[in-house]
Coordinates of C-alpha atoms in Angstrom, one line a residue:
Chain A
M1 CA 77.5 118.3 128.3
T2 CA 79.4 117.5 125.1
R3 CA 82.5 117.0 127.1
W4 CA 80.7 114.4 129.1
L5 CA 79.5 112.8 125.9
R6 CA 83.0 112.6 124.5
W7 CA 84.4 111.0 127.7
T8 CA 81.6 108.4 127.6
A9 CA 82.1 107.6 123.9
G10 CA 85.8 107.2 124.5
I11 CA 85.4 104.9 127.5
V12 CA 82.7 102.8 125.9
L13 CA 84.5 102.4 122.6
T14 CA 87.7 101.5 124.3
G15 CA 86.1 99.4 127.1
V16 CA 84.1 96.9 125.0
P17 CA 86.9 95.6 122.8
L18 CA 89.4 95.8 125.7
L19 CA 87.1 93.7 127.9
L20 CA 86.5 91.2 125.2
A21 CA 90.2 90.9 124.4
I22 CA 91.3 90.5 128.0
A23 CA 88.4 88.4 129.5
G24 CA 87.3 86.7 126.2
P25 CA 89.6 83.7 126.3
W26 CA 88.3 82.8 129.8
L27 CA 84.7 83.0 128.7
V28 CA 85.1 80.4 126.0
D29 CA 83.4 77.2 127.2
G30 CA 84.0 73.9 125.6
S31 CA 86.3 72.8 122.8
P32 CA 85.7 74.4 119.4
T33 CA 83.2 72.3 117.3
R34 CA 83.4 72.4 113.5
K35 CA 80.2 72.9 111.6
R36 CA 79.5 73.8 108.0
A37 CA 81.4 77.0 106.9
F38 CA 79.4 80.3 106.9
S39 CA 76.2 78.8 108.3
S40 CA 74.0 80.3 110.9
G41 CA 71.8 78.8 113.6
A42 CA 70.4 79.2 117.1
D43 CA 73.5 77.9 118.8
H44 CA 75.7 80.2 116.8
P45 CA 74.6 83.8 117.5
L46 CA 77.1 85.2 115.0
G47 CA 77.2 82.2 112.7
T48 CA 80.2 80.2 111.7
D49 CA 83.4 81.2 110.0
F50 CA 85.3 80.0 106.9
V51 CA 86.2 76.7 108.4
G52 CA 83.0 76.3 110.4
R53 CA 84.1 77.5 113.8
D54 CA 81.7 79.6 115.9
V55 CA 82.3 83.3 115.2
W56 CA 81.4 84.5 118.7
Q57 CA 83.9 82.1 120.1
Q58 CA 86.6 83.4 117.7
V59 CA 85.7 87.0 118.6
L60 CA 86.3 86.1 122.3
L61 CA 89.6 84.5 121.5
G62 CA 90.9 86.9 118.8
G63 CA 91.5 90.1 120.7
R64 CA 94.3 89.1 122.9
T65 CA 97.1 88.7 120.3
V66 CA 96.4 92.0 118.6
L67 CA 96.3 93.9 121.8
L68 CA 99.3 92.1 123.3
V69 CA 101.5 92.5 120.3
A70 CA 100.7 96.2 120.0
L71 CA 101.3 96.8 123.7
L72 CA 104.6 94.9 123.7
A73 CA 105.8 96.7 120.6
T74 CA 105.0 100.1 122.1
A75 CA 106.7 99.2 125.4
L76 CA 109.8 97.8 123.6
A77 CA 110.0 101.0 121.5
Y78 CA 110.0 103.2 124.6
V79 CA 112.6 100.9 126.3
V80 CA 115.0 101.3 123.4
A81 CA 114.2 104.9 122.3
V82 CA 114.5 106.6 125.7
P83 CA 118.2 105.7 126.4
W84 CA 119.0 106.1 122.7
G85 CA 117.6 109.6 122.5
I86 CA 119.1 110.7 125.8
A87 CA 122.5 109.4 124.8
A88 CA 122.3 111.2 121.5
A89 CA 121.2 114.5 123.2
L90 CA 123.6 114.5 126.1
G91 CA 126.6 112.9 124.5
R92 CA 129.7 115.0 124.9
R93 CA 130.7 114.9 121.3
R94 CA 128.8 115.9 118.2
F95 CA 129.7 112.8 116.2
V96 CA 128.1 110.5 118.8
D97 CA 124.8 112.4 118.1
E98 CA 125.2 112.0 114.4
L99 CA 126.2 108.4 114.7
L100 CA 123.2 107.6 116.7
M101 CA 120.6 109.6 114.8
R102 CA 121.6 109.2 111.1
P103 CA 120.9 105.4 110.8
L104 CA 117.3 106.1 111.9
D105 CA 116.8 108.4 108.9
V106 CA 117.0 105.3 106.7
V107 CA 114.0 103.8 108.5
L108 CA 112.1 107.1 108.0
A109 CA 112.8 107.1 104.2
L110 CA 110.4 104.2 103.8
P111 CA 106.6 104.0 104.4
S112 CA 106.2 102.0 107.6
L113 CA 103.9 99.3 106.3
L114 CA 106.3 98.8 103.4
L115 CA 109.2 98.3 105.6
L116 CA 107.2 95.9 107.8
L117 CA 106.4 93.8 104.7
L118 CA 110.1 93.8 103.6
L119 CA 111.3 92.7 107.0
A120 CA 108.6 90.1 107.3
T121 CA 109.8 88.5 104.0
I122 CA 113.1 87.7 105.5
A123 CA 112.3 87.2 109.2
P124 CA 110.9 84.0 110.6
S125 CA 107.1 84.5 111.0
G126 CA 105.7 84.7 114.5
S127 CA 104.2 87.2 117.0
L128 CA 107.5 88.0 118.5
T129 CA 108.9 89.0 115.1
L130 CA 105.9 91.3 114.6
V131 CA 106.6 92.9 118.1
G132 CA 110.2 93.5 117.1
I133 CA 109.4 95.0 113.6
V134 CA 106.6 97.3 114.9
A135 CA 108.9 98.5 117.7
L136 CA 111.7 99.2 115.2
L137 CA 109.3 101.1 113.0
N138 CA 108.3 103.3 115.9
L139 CA 111.9 103.9 117.0
P140 CA 113.0 106.8 114.8
G141 CA 110.0 109.0 115.6
L142 CA 110.1 108.3 119.3
T143 CA 113.9 108.7 119.5
R144 CA 113.6 112.1 117.9
I145 CA 111.0 113.2 120.4
V146 CA 113.2 111.9 123.3
R147 CA 116.2 113.6 121.9
A148 CA 114.4 116.9 121.4
A149 CA 113.0 116.8 125.0
A150 CA 116.4 115.8 126.4
L151 CA 118.1 118.7 124.6
E152 CA 115.7 121.2 126.1
I153 CA 115.8 119.7 129.6
G154 CA 119.6 119.3 129.5
S155 CA 120.1 123.0 128.9
R156 CA 118.0 124.1 131.9
P157 CA 119.6 125.9 134.8
A158 CA 118.7 123.0 137.1
V159 CA 121.0 120.7 135.2
E160 CA 123.7 123.3 135.2
A161 CA 123.4 123.6 139.0
M162 CA 123.5 119.8 139.4
R163 CA 126.7 119.7 137.4
L164 CA 128.3 122.5 139.4
Q165 CA 127.3 120.6 142.6
G166 CA 129.2 117.6 141.3
E167 CA 126.3 115.3 140.8
G168 CA 127.1 112.2 138.9
W169 CA 126.1 111.6 135.3
W170 CA 123.7 108.9 136.3
R171 CA 121.8 111.1 138.8
I172 CA 121.5 113.9 136.3
T173 CA 120.4 111.9 133.3
V174 CA 118.2 109.3 135.0
G175 CA 117.2 111.2 138.1
Y176 CA 116.4 114.5 136.4
V177 CA 116.4 114.5 132.6
A178 CA 114.6 111.2 132.1
R179 CA 112.1 112.0 134.9
S180 CA 111.4 115.5 133.5
M181 CA 110.4 114.1 130.1
L182 CA 107.8 111.7 131.4
R183 CA 105.0 114.2 130.6
T184 CA 106.2 114.6 127.0
L185 CA 106.4 110.8 126.7
A186 CA 102.9 110.4 128.2
A187 CA 101.5 112.9 125.7
D188 CA 102.9 110.8 122.9
L189 CA 101.8 107.4 124.3
G190 CA 98.2 107.5 122.9
T191 CA 99.2 108.1 119.3
R192 CA 102.2 105.7 119.6
F193 CA 99.9 102.9 120.8
T194 CA 97.2 103.5 118.2
G195 CA 100.0 103.6 115.6
A196 CA 101.3 100.3 116.8
L197 CA 97.8 98.9 116.8
Y198 CA 97.3 100.1 113.3
L199 CA 100.5 98.4 112.1
V200 CA 99.9 95.1 113.9
A201 CA 96.3 94.8 112.7
S202 CA 97.1 95.8 109.1
A203 CA 100.1 93.3 109.0
S204 CA 97.9 90.5 110.4
F205 CA 95.2 91.3 107.9
L206 CA 97.8 91.0 105.1
G207 CA 98.8 87.7 106.5
V208 CA 102.2 88.8 107.9
G209 CA 103.5 87.2 111.1
V210 CA 100.4 85.1 111.9
P211 CA 99.2 81.6 110.9
P212 CA 96.4 81.7 108.4
D213 CA 93.8 80.2 110.7
A214 CA 94.8 82.1 113.8
S215 CA 92.1 83.3 116.2
D216 CA 92.8 87.0 115.6
W217 CA 90.4 89.8 114.8
A218 CA 92.4 91.1 111.9
V219 CA 92.9 87.6 110.5
M220 CA 89.2 86.9 110.9
V221 CA 88.4 89.9 108.8
D222 CA 90.7 88.7 106.0
R223 CA 89.8 85.0 106.0
N224 CA 86.1 85.4 106.3
R225 CA 85.8 87.9 103.4
P226 CA 84.6 85.2 100.9
G227 CA 81.5 84.8 103.1
L228 CA 80.7 88.5 103.2
F229 CA 77.5 87.9 101.2
V230 CA 76.2 84.9 103.2
Q231 CA 77.4 85.5 106.7
P232 CA 78.6 89.1 107.0
W233 CA 78.9 89.0 110.9
A234 CA 82.0 86.9 110.7
V235 CA 83.7 89.9 109.0
I236 CA 81.8 92.8 110.5
A237 CA 82.1 91.9 114.2
P238 CA 85.9 91.7 114.3
A239 CA 86.3 94.7 112.0
L240 CA 84.0 96.8 114.2
L241 CA 85.9 95.8 117.3
I242 CA 89.1 97.0 115.7
V243 CA 87.5 100.2 114.6
A244 CA 86.0 100.8 118.1
L245 CA 89.3 100.1 119.8
S246 CA 91.3 102.5 117.6
V247 CA 88.7 105.3 117.8
G248 CA 88.2 104.8 121.5
V249 CA 91.8 104.9 122.5
N250 CA 92.4 108.0 120.4
L251 CA 89.4 109.9 121.8
L252 CA 90.3 108.9 125.3
F253 CA 93.9 110.1 125.1
D254 CA 92.8 113.3 123.4
R255 CA 90.4 113.9 126.2
V256 CA 93.0 113.2 128.9
L257 CA 95.5 115.6 127.2
A258 CA 92.8 118.3 126.8
A259 CA 91.8 118.0 130.5
R260 CA 95.4 118.2 131.5
S261 CA 96.2 121.3 129.5
R262 CA 93.1 122.9 130.9
S263 CA 94.2 122.2 134.5
D264 CA 97.6 123.4 133.6
L265 CA 96.1 126.7 132.4
R266 CA 94.2 127.0 135.6
G267 CA 97.3 126.3 137.6
A268 CA 99.2 128.9 135.7
A269 CA 96.5 131.5 136.3
S270 CA 96.2 131.1 140.0
Chain B
M1 CA 119.5 128.8 107.9
A2 CA 119.6 132.5 107.3
G3 CA 120.6 133.7 103.9
L4 CA 120.2 130.3 102.1
S5 CA 118.9 130.9 98.6
P6 CA 116.2 128.6 97.4
G7 CA 118.5 127.2 94.7
R8 CA 121.2 126.3 97.2
Y9 CA 118.6 124.9 99.5
A10 CA 117.2 122.7 96.7
L11 CA 120.6 121.5 95.8
R12 CA 121.5 120.6 99.4
R13 CA 118.1 118.9 99.8
L14 CA 118.6 116.9 96.6
L15 CA 122.0 115.7 97.8
V16 CA 120.4 114.4 101.0
G17 CA 117.7 112.7 98.9
V18 CA 120.3 110.9 96.7
L19 CA 122.1 109.8 99.8
Q20 CA 118.8 108.5 101.3
V21 CA 118.0 106.5 98.2
F22 CA 121.5 105.1 98.2
A23 CA 121.3 104.1 101.9
V24 CA 117.9 102.4 101.3
A25 CA 119.3 100.5 98.2
T26 CA 122.3 99.4 100.3
A27 CA 120.1 98.3 103.2
V28 CA 117.7 96.5 101.0
F29 CA 120.6 94.6 99.4
L30 CA 122.3 93.8 102.7
L31 CA 119.0 92.3 104.0
T32 CA 119.7 89.2 101.9
E33 CA 123.0 88.8 103.8
A34 CA 121.1 89.1 107.1
L35 CA 119.1 86.0 106.4
P36 CA 120.1 83.3 108.9
G37 CA 122.2 80.5 107.4
D38 CA 122.0 79.9 103.7
A39 CA 119.9 82.6 102.1
A40 CA 118.6 80.2 99.3
V41 CA 117.4 77.7 101.9
A42 CA 115.8 80.4 104.0
L43 CA 113.9 81.7 100.9
A44 CA 112.8 78.3 99.8
G45 CA 110.8 78.3 103.0
D46 CA 108.3 75.6 103.5
N47 CA 109.2 73.4 100.5
P48 CA 113.0 73.2 100.6
D49 CA 113.5 70.8 97.7
P50 CA 117.1 70.9 96.3
A51 CA 116.0 71.9 92.8
R52 CA 114.3 75.0 94.0
I53 CA 117.2 75.9 96.3
E54 CA 119.6 75.5 93.4
Q55 CA 117.4 77.6 91.2
I56 CA 117.1 80.4 93.8
R57 CA 120.9 80.3 94.2
R58 CA 121.3 80.7 90.5
V59 CA 118.7 83.4 90.0
M60 CA 120.1 85.5 92.9
R61 CA 123.6 84.5 92.0
L62 CA 124.4 83.7 95.6
D63 CA 127.5 81.8 94.7
Q64 CA 129.3 84.9 93.5
P65 CA 131.2 87.2 95.9
L66 CA 129.3 89.8 97.9
A67 CA 131.2 92.9 96.4
E68 CA 130.5 91.8 92.9
R69 CA 126.8 91.2 93.5
F70 CA 126.5 94.6 95.3
A71 CA 128.2 96.4 92.3
D72 CA 125.8 94.6 90.0
W73 CA 122.8 95.6 92.1
L74 CA 123.7 99.3 92.2
G75 CA 124.6 99.2 88.5
G76 CA 121.3 97.5 87.7
L77 CA 119.4 100.3 89.6
F78 CA 120.8 102.9 87.1
R79 CA 119.9 100.8 84.1
F80 CA 116.4 100.1 85.6
D81 CA 117.3 96.4 85.9
L82 CA 116.2 94.9 89.2
G83 CA 116.8 91.3 88.6
V84 CA 114.2 88.6 88.0
S85 CA 111.4 87.0 90.1
L86 CA 112.3 83.8 91.9
V87 CA 108.9 82.4 91.2
S88 CA 108.2 83.2 87.5
Q89 CA 111.6 84.4 86.2
R90 CA 109.9 87.5 84.9
P91 CA 112.0 90.7 85.2
V92 CA 111.1 92.7 88.3
T93 CA 110.7 95.8 86.2
A94 CA 107.9 94.1 84.3
F95 CA 106.0 93.7 87.6
L96 CA 106.6 97.4 88.3
T97 CA 105.3 98.6 84.9
D98 CA 102.2 96.3 85.1
G99 CA 101.1 97.4 88.5
L100 CA 102.0 101.1 88.2
A101 CA 98.8 102.4 86.4
P102 CA 96.1 101.4 89.0
T103 CA 98.3 102.4 92.0
M104 CA 99.2 105.8 90.5
L105 CA 95.6 106.4 89.6
L106 CA 94.5 105.8 93.1
A107 CA 97.3 107.9 94.6
A108 CA 96.7 110.8 92.2
L109 CA 92.9 110.8 92.7
T110 CA 93.4 110.7 96.4
L111 CA 95.7 113.7 96.5
L112 CA 93.5 115.5 94.0
V113 CA 90.5 115.3 96.4
L114 CA 92.5 115.4 99.6
V115 CA 94.0 118.9 99.3
P116 CA 90.9 121.0 98.6
V117 CA 88.7 119.1 101.0
A118 CA 91.2 119.1 103.9
V119 CA 92.0 122.8 103.4
L120 CA 88.4 123.7 103.2
L121 CA 87.5 121.7 106.3
G122 CA 90.4 123.2 108.2
V123 CA 89.6 126.7 107.2
V124 CA 85.9 126.4 108.0
A125 CA 86.6 124.9 111.4
A126 CA 89.2 127.6 112.1
V127 CA 87.0 130.6 111.1
R128 CA 84.2 129.3 113.4
E129 CA 86.6 128.3 116.1
G130 CA 84.7 126.8 119.1
S131 CA 81.4 126.5 117.3
P132 CA 79.5 123.2 117.3
L133 CA 80.7 122.7 113.7
D134 CA 84.3 123.1 114.7
R135 CA 83.9 120.7 117.6
A136 CA 82.2 118.2 115.4
V137 CA 84.9 118.3 112.8
T138 CA 87.6 118.1 115.4
T139 CA 86.1 115.2 117.3
V140 CA 85.4 113.2 114.1
S141 CA 88.9 113.7 112.9
V142 CA 90.5 112.7 116.2
G143 CA 88.4 109.5 116.0
L144 CA 88.7 108.6 112.4
H145 CA 92.4 109.3 112.3
A146 CA 93.5 106.0 113.8
I147 CA 91.2 103.5 112.1
P148 CA 93.2 100.8 110.1
E149 CA 92.2 101.1 106.4
F150 CA 91.2 97.4 106.1
A151 CA 88.7 97.6 109.0
L152 CA 87.1 100.8 107.6
A153 CA 87.1 99.3 104.1
I154 CA 85.4 96.1 105.1
V155 CA 82.7 97.9 107.1
L156 CA 82.0 100.2 104.1
V157 CA 81.9 97.3 101.7
A158 CA 79.5 95.4 103.9
V159 CA 77.1 98.4 104.2
F160 CA 77.3 100.0 100.7
G161 CA 78.4 97.0 98.7
V162 CA 76.6 94.1 100.2
Q163 CA 73.6 95.4 102.2
L164 CA 72.5 98.5 100.1
R165 CA 74.1 97.4 96.9
W166 CA 74.8 100.9 95.8
L167 CA 78.5 100.4 94.9
P168 CA 80.5 97.4 93.6
P169 CA 82.1 95.6 96.6
T170 CA 85.4 94.8 94.8
A171 CA 87.1 95.6 91.5
V172 CA 87.1 92.0 90.4
G173 CA 86.6 91.7 86.7
V174 CA 87.2 95.3 85.8
G175 CA 90.8 94.8 84.7
D176 CA 93.6 97.3 85.1
N177 CA 91.8 100.2 83.5
L178 CA 89.7 101.2 86.5
L179 CA 88.5 104.4 84.9
R180 CA 86.2 102.3 82.6
Q181 CA 84.0 101.7 85.6
P182 CA 84.4 104.7 88.0
A183 CA 81.9 103.4 90.5
V184 CA 84.6 100.9 91.5
L185 CA 86.9 103.7 92.7
V186 CA 84.4 105.3 95.1
L187 CA 84.9 103.1 98.1
P188 CA 88.7 102.7 97.8
L189 CA 89.1 106.5 97.6
V190 CA 86.9 107.1 100.6
V191 CA 89.0 104.7 102.6
L192 CA 92.3 106.2 101.4
L193 CA 91.1 109.7 102.2
A194 CA 89.8 109.1 105.7
R195 CA 93.1 109.2 107.5
P196 CA 94.9 112.0 105.7
I197 CA 91.9 114.3 105.6
C198 CA 91.8 114.2 109.3
S199 CA 95.5 114.9 109.9
I200 CA 95.8 117.6 107.2
S201 CA 92.6 119.4 108.1
R202 CA 93.6 119.5 111.8
L203 CA 97.0 121.0 110.8
V204 CA 95.3 123.6 108.5
R205 CA 92.9 124.5 111.3
A206 CA 95.7 125.0 113.8
G207 CA 97.8 127.0 111.4
M208 CA 94.8 129.1 110.4
I209 CA 93.8 129.8 114.0
E210 CA 97.4 130.9 114.7
A211 CA 97.5 133.1 111.6
L212 CA 94.1 134.7 112.3
H213 CA 95.4 135.8 115.7
A214 CA 98.7 137.0 114.3
D215 CA 99.6 140.7 114.2
Y216 CA 99.7 141.1 110.5
V217 CA 96.2 139.8 110.1
R218 CA 94.9 142.2 112.8
H219 CA 96.7 144.9 111.0
A220 CA 95.2 144.0 107.7
R221 CA 91.8 144.0 109.3
R222 CA 92.4 147.5 110.8
L223 CA 93.4 148.7 107.3
G224 CA 89.8 147.9 106.3
L225 CA 90.4 144.9 104.0
S226 CA 87.4 142.7 103.8
P227 CA 87.4 139.6 106.1
G228 CA 87.3 137.3 103.1
R229 CA 90.3 138.9 101.5
V230 CA 92.3 138.8 104.8
R231 CA 91.5 135.2 105.3
L232 CA 92.2 134.0 101.8
R233 CA 95.1 136.2 100.7
H234 CA 97.0 136.7 104.0
A235 CA 96.2 134.1 106.6
L236 CA 95.6 131.0 104.3
P237 CA 99.1 130.8 102.7
N238 CA 100.8 130.7 106.1
A239 CA 98.4 128.1 107.4
V240 CA 98.9 125.9 104.4
A241 CA 102.7 126.3 104.5
A242 CA 102.7 124.5 107.9
A243 CA 100.7 121.6 106.4
V244 CA 102.8 121.0 103.3
P245 CA 105.5 118.8 105.1
Q246 CA 102.7 116.8 106.7
L247 CA 101.1 116.4 103.2
A248 CA 104.3 114.8 102.1
H249 CA 104.3 112.6 105.2
T250 CA 100.8 111.6 104.2
T251 CA 102.2 110.0 101.0
D252 CA 104.0 107.6 103.3
W253 CA 100.6 106.6 104.7
L254 CA 99.1 106.7 101.3
L255 CA 101.5 104.1 100.0
G256 CA 100.8 101.9 103.0
G257 CA 97.1 102.5 102.6
V258 CA 97.3 101.7 98.9
I259 CA 98.8 98.3 99.7
V260 CA 95.9 97.5 102.1
V261 CA 93.2 99.0 99.9
E262 CA 94.3 97.1 96.8
A263 CA 94.3 93.9 98.8
V264 CA 90.7 94.6 100.1
F265 CA 89.2 95.6 96.8
V266 CA 91.3 93.2 94.6
I267 CA 92.9 96.0 92.5
P268 CA 95.8 94.6 90.4
G269 CA 98.3 97.4 91.4
L270 CA 101.7 97.5 93.0
G271 CA 100.3 96.8 96.5
T272 CA 98.8 93.5 95.4
T273 CA 102.0 92.6 93.6
L274 CA 103.9 93.4 96.8
V275 CA 101.6 91.4 99.1
D276 CA 101.7 88.4 96.7
A277 CA 105.5 88.6 96.5
V278 CA 105.8 88.7 100.3
A279 CA 103.6 85.7 100.6
A280 CA 105.7 83.8 98.1
R281 CA 109.0 85.0 99.7
D282 CA 109.9 86.4 96.3
L283 CA 112.8 88.5 97.6
P284 CA 113.9 90.2 94.3
V285 CA 110.4 91.5 93.6
V286 CA 110.0 92.7 97.2
Q287 CA 113.4 94.4 97.0
G288 CA 112.6 96.1 93.7
L289 CA 109.3 97.4 94.9
V290 CA 110.7 98.7 98.1
V291 CA 113.4 100.6 96.2
F292 CA 110.8 102.0 93.9
F293 CA 108.5 103.1 96.8
A294 CA 111.6 104.6 98.6
V295 CA 112.5 106.7 95.6
T296 CA 108.9 107.9 95.4
T297 CA 108.8 108.8 99.1
V298 CA 112.1 110.6 99.0
L299 CA 111.1 112.5 95.9
V300 CA 107.8 113.6 97.3
N301 CA 109.4 114.8 100.5
L302 CA 112.1 116.6 98.5
V303 CA 109.4 118.5 96.5
A304 CA 107.4 119.2 99.7
D305 CA 110.5 120.6 101.6
I306 CA 111.4 122.8 98.7
V307 CA 107.8 124.1 98.3
S308 CA 107.5 124.9 102.0
F309 CA 110.9 126.5 101.9
R310 CA 109.6 128.8 99.1
L311 CA 106.4 129.5 101.0
S312 CA 108.1 130.5 104.2
P313 CA 111.9 130.7 103.9
R314 CA 112.4 131.7 107.5
T315 CA 112.2 128.2 108.8
E316 CA 114.4 125.4 107.6
V317 CA 112.3 122.4 107.2
V318 CA 113.6 119.6 109.4
R319 CA 111.8 116.3 108.9

């Protein structure tokens, strides 16, 4: 019963913001009209924002960038980290491993949000920059996971057998090692994505990498703060959507992992 | 690492820490060089008037050779001289000393509350493994764990600061001595605690469950020691040892969280200083703060690694 409840909670909490973020921009009708800032009225269910735009319309428009930047950053991190980690683990020489892994330690020596702010100071602002920075911040952790998994898989008898059989490097690494670690990577995906979402939203809130009047949930929270006393929905609605999305995604991935480890146990028992 | 004495381990770990700080200081310096084109023009940003560019070039001494500037930067670090701000010409160290008190207060109070609460939650959940209480704690911590601080903060401010009016919504007008009005600190602390409490209590819970099922605990029980004594004296230290490195890792988050929380609650600490400097593209201030935060992070991790080495010397702590 509670399990059912947790699934539903995860799905609803993820689904609502996800739906708004994806379908929202298509639901916006008409061009934005400017009214008085922080006013409310019958034609504005959630009132108006700091420059007098309709809050509901901004909510519909504002999810896409947050979601897209977080998704792209996560994907980019995987694309770079998987070959990097495998190369470090399966390289013939020890110094290659050191050479590949040590530079990443520098990134780990700094709090991620701090590094994000530092890089944003010198990089040209824009969504793509944010994608690159957030991907870079996720790189060390992910590469370590990949490397650890590749080390374990690379020492399996199956790999030894493939080598003896004269299989090529490509078939062994991509065909076997990379494929075998898919489960490990899938287990990491949930936290990786919520981590990226966290960084992207926090950066946008602090005004990094986004124009100050962008239609973006995190930017809305920041810019509409002065109106918190008169027109709280302009702040609360986007903040709640971000909260729901992060909580939902986390709950959902937790459930999926739990369900899978249960079915693994059953499989091992039979 | 069998047979490594705590002293030797500490020394080795210290060496790694020094190298890390050196690497960060070098990387932070070289970032200026990574700026596309003329660094002074890039930093002038939206208002590239020649006077400002000339001034940036002079303050950052961009006309001097790279090696000389690098030697000066490293030498300055030892003398606690981090250059001057591009905007106000104030020394960067003055920014540091101004913002230090509120930030340290927030971080210290957070850690002070975090450790006992997280350990208690973890232990209670572990002792009643599988009970409704355990499941409630676990589910809530899975959910809360990922919420960005600013979103949580603004929701709490709206509810407790604006609607119910129980707590002040921001620290505006309190000044830098936040302790004069402790009510101001409640919401920032709750926000800062939310994420780390979740992760630490989950680790303590997992460590405690493992310890409670271990042979030595079973043995202690068979010897007739009271359950409370077994839990507190035998199982708990091992459970906590596993959580210490994560506690250090939490300081990374904490520093990130402090930046956001200070921005939300308008607290005049290092985070606010940093965000302002980023907005103004005031590179020397940003560099100085980053080096300062890096030293703090490296130090905390150093201490944590040595502590967990002392607690369970069997395992070398790899971060």
